[in-house]
GROMACS .gro file of C-alpha atoms in nm:
model
  214
    1MET     CA    1  -4.354  -0.215   3.808
    2SER     CA    2  -4.218  -0.124   3.460
    3GLU     CA    3  -3.834  -0.025   3.452
    4LEU     CA    4  -3.876   0.298   3.469
    5GLU     CA    5  -4.071   0.339   3.778
    6HIS     CA    6  -3.814   0.030   3.940
    7TYR     CA    7  -3.525   0.313   3.888
    8TYR     CA    8  -3.682   0.586   4.069
    9ALA     CA    9  -3.786   0.397   4.312
   10VAL     CA   10  -3.460   0.262   4.404
   11ARG     CA   11  -3.315   0.530   4.349
   12ALA     CA   12  -3.546   0.790   4.540
   13ASN     CA   13  -3.287   0.848   4.867
   14GLU     CA   14  -3.052   0.991   4.630
   15TYR     CA   15  -3.193   1.119   4.326
   16ASP     CA   16  -3.222   1.532   4.415
   17THR     CA   17  -2.773   1.500   4.413
   18ILE     CA   18  -2.895   1.604   4.050
   19TYR     CA   19  -3.018   1.894   4.157
   20ALA     CA   20  -2.687   1.956   4.358
   21LYS     CA   21  -2.432   1.963   4.040
   22PRO     CA   22  -2.230   2.262   4.087
   23GLU     CA   23  -2.233   2.394   3.715
   24ARG     CA   24  -2.579   2.423   3.754
   25GLN     CA   25  -2.719   2.612   3.988
   26GLU     CA   26  -2.732   2.942   3.846
   27ASP     CA   27  -2.993   2.841   3.601
   28LEU     CA   28  -3.126   2.647   3.893
   29ARG     CA   29  -3.143   2.953   4.051
   30ALA     CA   30  -3.313   3.136   3.747
   31ILE     CA   31  -3.564   2.905   3.725
   32GLU     CA   32  -3.664   2.843   4.079
   33ALA     CA   33  -3.726   3.230   4.054
   34TRP     CA   34  -3.972   3.253   3.751
   35LEU     CA   35  -4.175   2.909   3.703
   36PRO     CA   36  -4.373   2.990   4.054
   37GLY     CA   37  -4.542   3.331   3.916
   38LEU     CA   38  -4.694   3.101   3.608
   39PHE     CA   39  -4.901   2.909   3.848
   40ARG     CA   40  -5.018   3.212   4.109
   41ALA     CA   41  -5.363   3.197   4.183
   42LYS     CA   42  -5.457   2.839   3.973
   43SER     CA   43  -5.509   2.533   4.054
   44VAL     CA   44  -5.224   2.284   3.954
   45LEU     CA   45  -5.225   1.958   3.857
   46GLU     CA   46  -4.858   1.815   3.842
   47ILE     CA   47  -4.778   1.471   3.693
   48ALA     CA   48  -4.436   1.275   3.767
   49CYS     CA   49  -4.342   1.471   4.095
   50GLY     CA   50  -4.095   1.298   4.209
   51THR     CA   51  -3.927   1.450   4.500
   52GLY     CA   52  -4.132   1.719   4.496
   53TYR     CA   53  -3.836   1.935   4.408
   54TRP     CA   54  -4.043   2.157   4.163
   55THR     CA   55  -4.337   2.084   4.388
   56GLN     CA   56  -4.230   2.313   4.692
   57PHE     CA   57  -4.195   2.611   4.463
   58ILE     CA   58  -4.552   2.591   4.297
   59GLY     CA   59  -4.728   2.490   4.600
   60PRO     CA   60  -4.699   2.757   4.851
   61VAL     CA   61  -4.822   3.072   4.531
   62ALA     CA   62  -5.133   2.840   4.420
   63THR     CA   63  -5.473   2.779   4.497
   64ASP     CA   64  -5.456   2.408   4.532
   65MET     CA   65  -5.224   2.146   4.415
   66VAL     CA   66  -5.256   1.795   4.293
   67ALA     CA   67  -4.882   1.641   4.264
   68VAL     CA   68  -4.917   1.286   4.151
   69ASP     CA   69  -4.637   1.001   4.122
   70ALA     CA   70  -4.598   0.691   4.039
   71SER     CA   71  -4.316   0.575   4.343
   72PRO     CA   72  -4.447   0.595   4.700
   73GLU     CA   73  -4.017   0.609   4.768
   74THR     CA   74  -4.045   0.925   4.589
   75LEU     CA   75  -4.374   1.049   4.716
   76ALA     CA   76  -4.257   1.022   5.111
   77ILE     CA   77  -4.021   1.256   4.993
   78ALA     CA   78  -4.223   1.502   4.880
   79ALA     CA   79  -4.464   1.498   5.190
   80SER     CA   80  -4.168   1.653   5.356
   81ARG     CA   81  -4.156   1.946   5.121
   82VAL     CA   82  -4.490   2.074   5.096
   83GLU     CA   83  -4.811   2.187   5.257
   84PRO     CA   84  -5.040   1.908   5.329
   85GLY     CA   85  -5.371   2.124   5.295
   86ARG     CA   86  -5.251   2.285   4.990
   87VAL     CA   87  -5.107   2.024   4.809
   88LYS     CA   88  -5.202   1.664   4.755
   89LEU     CA   89  -4.993   1.427   4.691
   90LEU     CA   90  -5.128   1.121   4.523
   91ALA     CA   91  -5.001   0.772   4.400
   92ALA     CA   92  -5.043   0.729   4.032
   93ASP     CA   93  -4.972   0.640   3.663
   94ALA     CA   94  -4.899   0.937   3.454
   95TYR     CA   95  -5.058   0.710   3.151
   96ASP     CA   96  -5.340   0.656   3.372
   97LEU     CA   97  -5.456   0.941   3.521
   98PRO     CA   98  -5.727   0.931   3.779
   99ASP     CA   99  -6.102   1.099   3.767
  100PHE     CA  100  -6.008   1.402   3.958
  101GLY     CA  101  -6.395   1.476   3.991
  102ARG     CA  102  -6.282   1.860   3.827
  103ARG     CA  103  -6.033   1.995   3.591
  104PHE     CA  104  -5.713   2.227   3.634
  105GLN     CA  105  -5.643   2.577   3.560
  106SER     CA  106  -5.231   2.468   3.517
  107GLY     CA  107  -5.053   2.124   3.450
  108PHE     CA  108  -4.660   2.074   3.515
  109ALA     CA  109  -4.464   1.856   3.479
  110GLY     CA  110  -4.044   1.882   3.538
  111PHE     CA  111  -3.841   1.607   3.411
  112TRP     CA  112  -4.113   1.393   3.295
  113LEU     CA  113  -4.129   1.381   2.923
  114SER     CA  114  -3.774   1.276   2.814
  115HIS     CA  115  -3.871   0.978   2.950
  116VAL     CA  116  -4.195   0.918   2.710
  117PRO     CA  117  -4.144   0.714   2.432
  118ILE     CA  118  -4.163   0.926   2.092
  119SER     CA  119  -4.470   0.711   2.017
  120ARG     CA  120  -4.621   0.786   2.332
  121LEU     CA  121  -4.583   1.169   2.343
  122ARG     CA  122  -4.929   1.267   2.190
  123ASP     CA  123  -5.146   1.023   2.376
  124PHE     CA  124  -4.970   1.117   2.683
  125LEU     CA  125  -5.070   1.518   2.649
  126ARG     CA  126  -5.423   1.404   2.514
  127ALA     CA  127  -5.483   1.273   2.824
  128PHE     CA  128  -5.325   1.498   3.060
  129HIS     CA  129  -5.508   1.766   2.909
  130ALA     CA  130  -5.803   1.598   2.933
  131ALA     CA  131  -5.744   1.659   3.317
  132LEU     CA  132  -5.721   2.056   3.281
  133GLU     CA  133  -5.899   2.307   3.147
  134PRO     CA  134  -5.930   2.426   2.812
  135GLY     CA  135  -5.673   2.772   2.792
  136ALA     CA  136  -5.505   2.633   3.057
  137THR     CA  137  -5.121   2.721   3.083
  138VAL     CA  138  -4.909   2.380   3.092
  139VAL     CA  139  -4.496   2.445   3.144
  140PHE     CA  140  -4.289   2.160   3.127
  141ILE     CA  141  -3.888   2.190   3.193
  142ASP     CA  142  -3.608   1.935   3.124
  143ASN     CA  143  -3.250   1.908   3.007
  144ARG     CA  144  -3.119   1.999   2.750
  145TYR     CA  145  -2.799   1.760   2.653
  146VAL     CA  146  -2.468   1.925   2.763
  147GLU     CA  147  -2.089   1.746   2.666
  148GLY     CA  148  -1.929   1.659   3.004
  149SER     CA  149  -2.258   1.743   3.251
  150SER     CA  150  -2.524   1.549   3.118
  151THR     CA  151  -2.470   1.161   3.142
  152PRO     CA  152  -2.376   1.023   2.747
  153ILE     CA  153  -2.617   0.844   2.554
  154SER     CA  154  -2.536   0.510   2.542
  155GLU     CA  155  -2.798   0.414   2.169
  156GLN     CA  156  -3.059   0.522   2.036
  157ASP     CA  157  -3.379   0.269   1.912
  158ASP     CA  158  -3.547   0.294   1.519
  159ASP     CA  159  -3.818   0.562   1.659
  160GLY     CA  160  -3.554   0.803   1.771
  161ASN     CA  161  -3.540   0.766   2.148
  162THR     CA  162  -3.237   0.807   2.323
  163TYR     CA  163  -3.145   0.581   2.598
  164GLN     CA  164  -2.854   0.646   2.932
  165VAL     CA  165  -2.715   0.400   3.123
  166ARG     CA  166  -2.710   0.571   3.486
  167ARG     CA  167  -2.522   0.433   3.784
  168LEU     CA  168  -2.645   0.406   4.154
  169ARG     CA  169  -2.463   0.423   4.467
  170ASN     CA  170  -2.507   0.045   4.547
  171GLY     CA  171  -2.367  -0.031   4.249
  172GLU     CA  172  -2.711  -0.135   4.024
  173THR     CA  173  -2.726   0.007   3.752
  174HIS     CA  174  -3.003   0.129   3.469
  175ARG     CA  175  -3.090   0.123   3.116
  176VAL     CA  176  -3.330   0.459   3.136
  177LEU     CA  177  -3.487   0.614   2.798
  178LYS     CA  178  -3.380   1.004   2.778
  179ASN     CA  179  -3.504   1.221   2.452
  180PHE     CA  180  -3.370   1.548   2.448
  181PRO     CA  181  -3.570   1.706   2.203
  182THR     CA  182  -3.584   2.026   1.977
  183GLU     CA  183  -3.788   2.260   1.985
  184GLN     CA  184  -3.921   2.188   1.657
  185ALA     CA  185  -4.001   1.866   1.804
  186LEU     CA  186  -4.183   1.988   2.086
  187ARG     CA  187  -4.407   2.201   1.864
  188ASP     CA  188  -4.480   1.947   1.554
  189VAL     CA  189  -4.578   1.673   1.833
  190THR     CA  190  -4.833   1.976   2.059
  191GLU     CA  191  -4.973   2.062   1.724
  192GLY     CA  192  -5.312   2.130   1.747
  193LEU     CA  193  -5.330   2.038   2.108
  194CYS     CA  194  -5.224   2.416   2.164
  195THR     CA  195  -5.186   2.744   2.135
  196HIS     CA  196  -4.925   3.038   2.213
  197ALA     CA  197  -4.660   2.833   2.263
  198GLN     CA  198  -4.333   2.939   2.408
  199PHE     CA  199  -3.973   2.798   2.393
  200ARG     CA  200  -3.689   2.940   2.659
  201VAL     CA  201  -3.378   2.769   2.725
  202TRP     CA  202  -3.112   2.813   2.971
  203GLN     CA  203  -2.754   2.624   2.943
  204TYR     CA  204  -2.868   2.336   3.069
  205TYR     CA  205  -3.273   2.350   3.075
  206TRP     CA  206  -3.536   2.399   2.831
  207ALA     CA  207  -3.900   2.483   2.913
  208PHE     CA  208  -4.168   2.445   2.705
  209GLU     CA  209  -4.509   2.697   2.840
  210TYR     CA  210  -4.820   2.738   2.617
  211GLN     CA  211  -5.216   2.719   2.710
  212VAL     CA  212  -5.475   2.403   2.590
  213ALA     CA  213  -5.641   2.415   2.314
  214HIS     CA  214  -5.993   2.477   2.303
   0.00000   0.00000   0.00000
């Protein structure tokens, strides 16, 4: 188990507190209203679904959905939020996806791309796209760094990855890779892999939407 997987396993029962920050509620309601429409009547593959916070909004409008995560602890919480016949939850490594026996019409990941080391982004995207149909809709949403609301950045490595020190209720502290890419960085890393890219921002979050290149 990687350091990140261990962190989310032990954090599972308090993970959703991040969605309770008062200052972020307006943004969250806006995203919750906007996001599902992008996946209506499509098959969806969600990477790193965590506790299923976003799965619960996408699943009801999708034709079917497979949501994967490496942590059984977070998947157990996600199971309480989704309709079993419509959403299949699967324990899987985001960097080593199983053979699903088909390709999906769309893909989604919420608050995952920021945890992918910069050096692994292209490889991750290629593997993710291999599970999707050419022309599939892909949406990533993630955090913007906002002073006073975001956990402070504690360090930066030679590759440009940034890290936070996060403290759990039990007193444990964890060093967590958390990047805050710019629009240009996202466009650069997806160059040649996508078309029709759109970047959206709210006060606390961003979304990057595109179609998988043929």
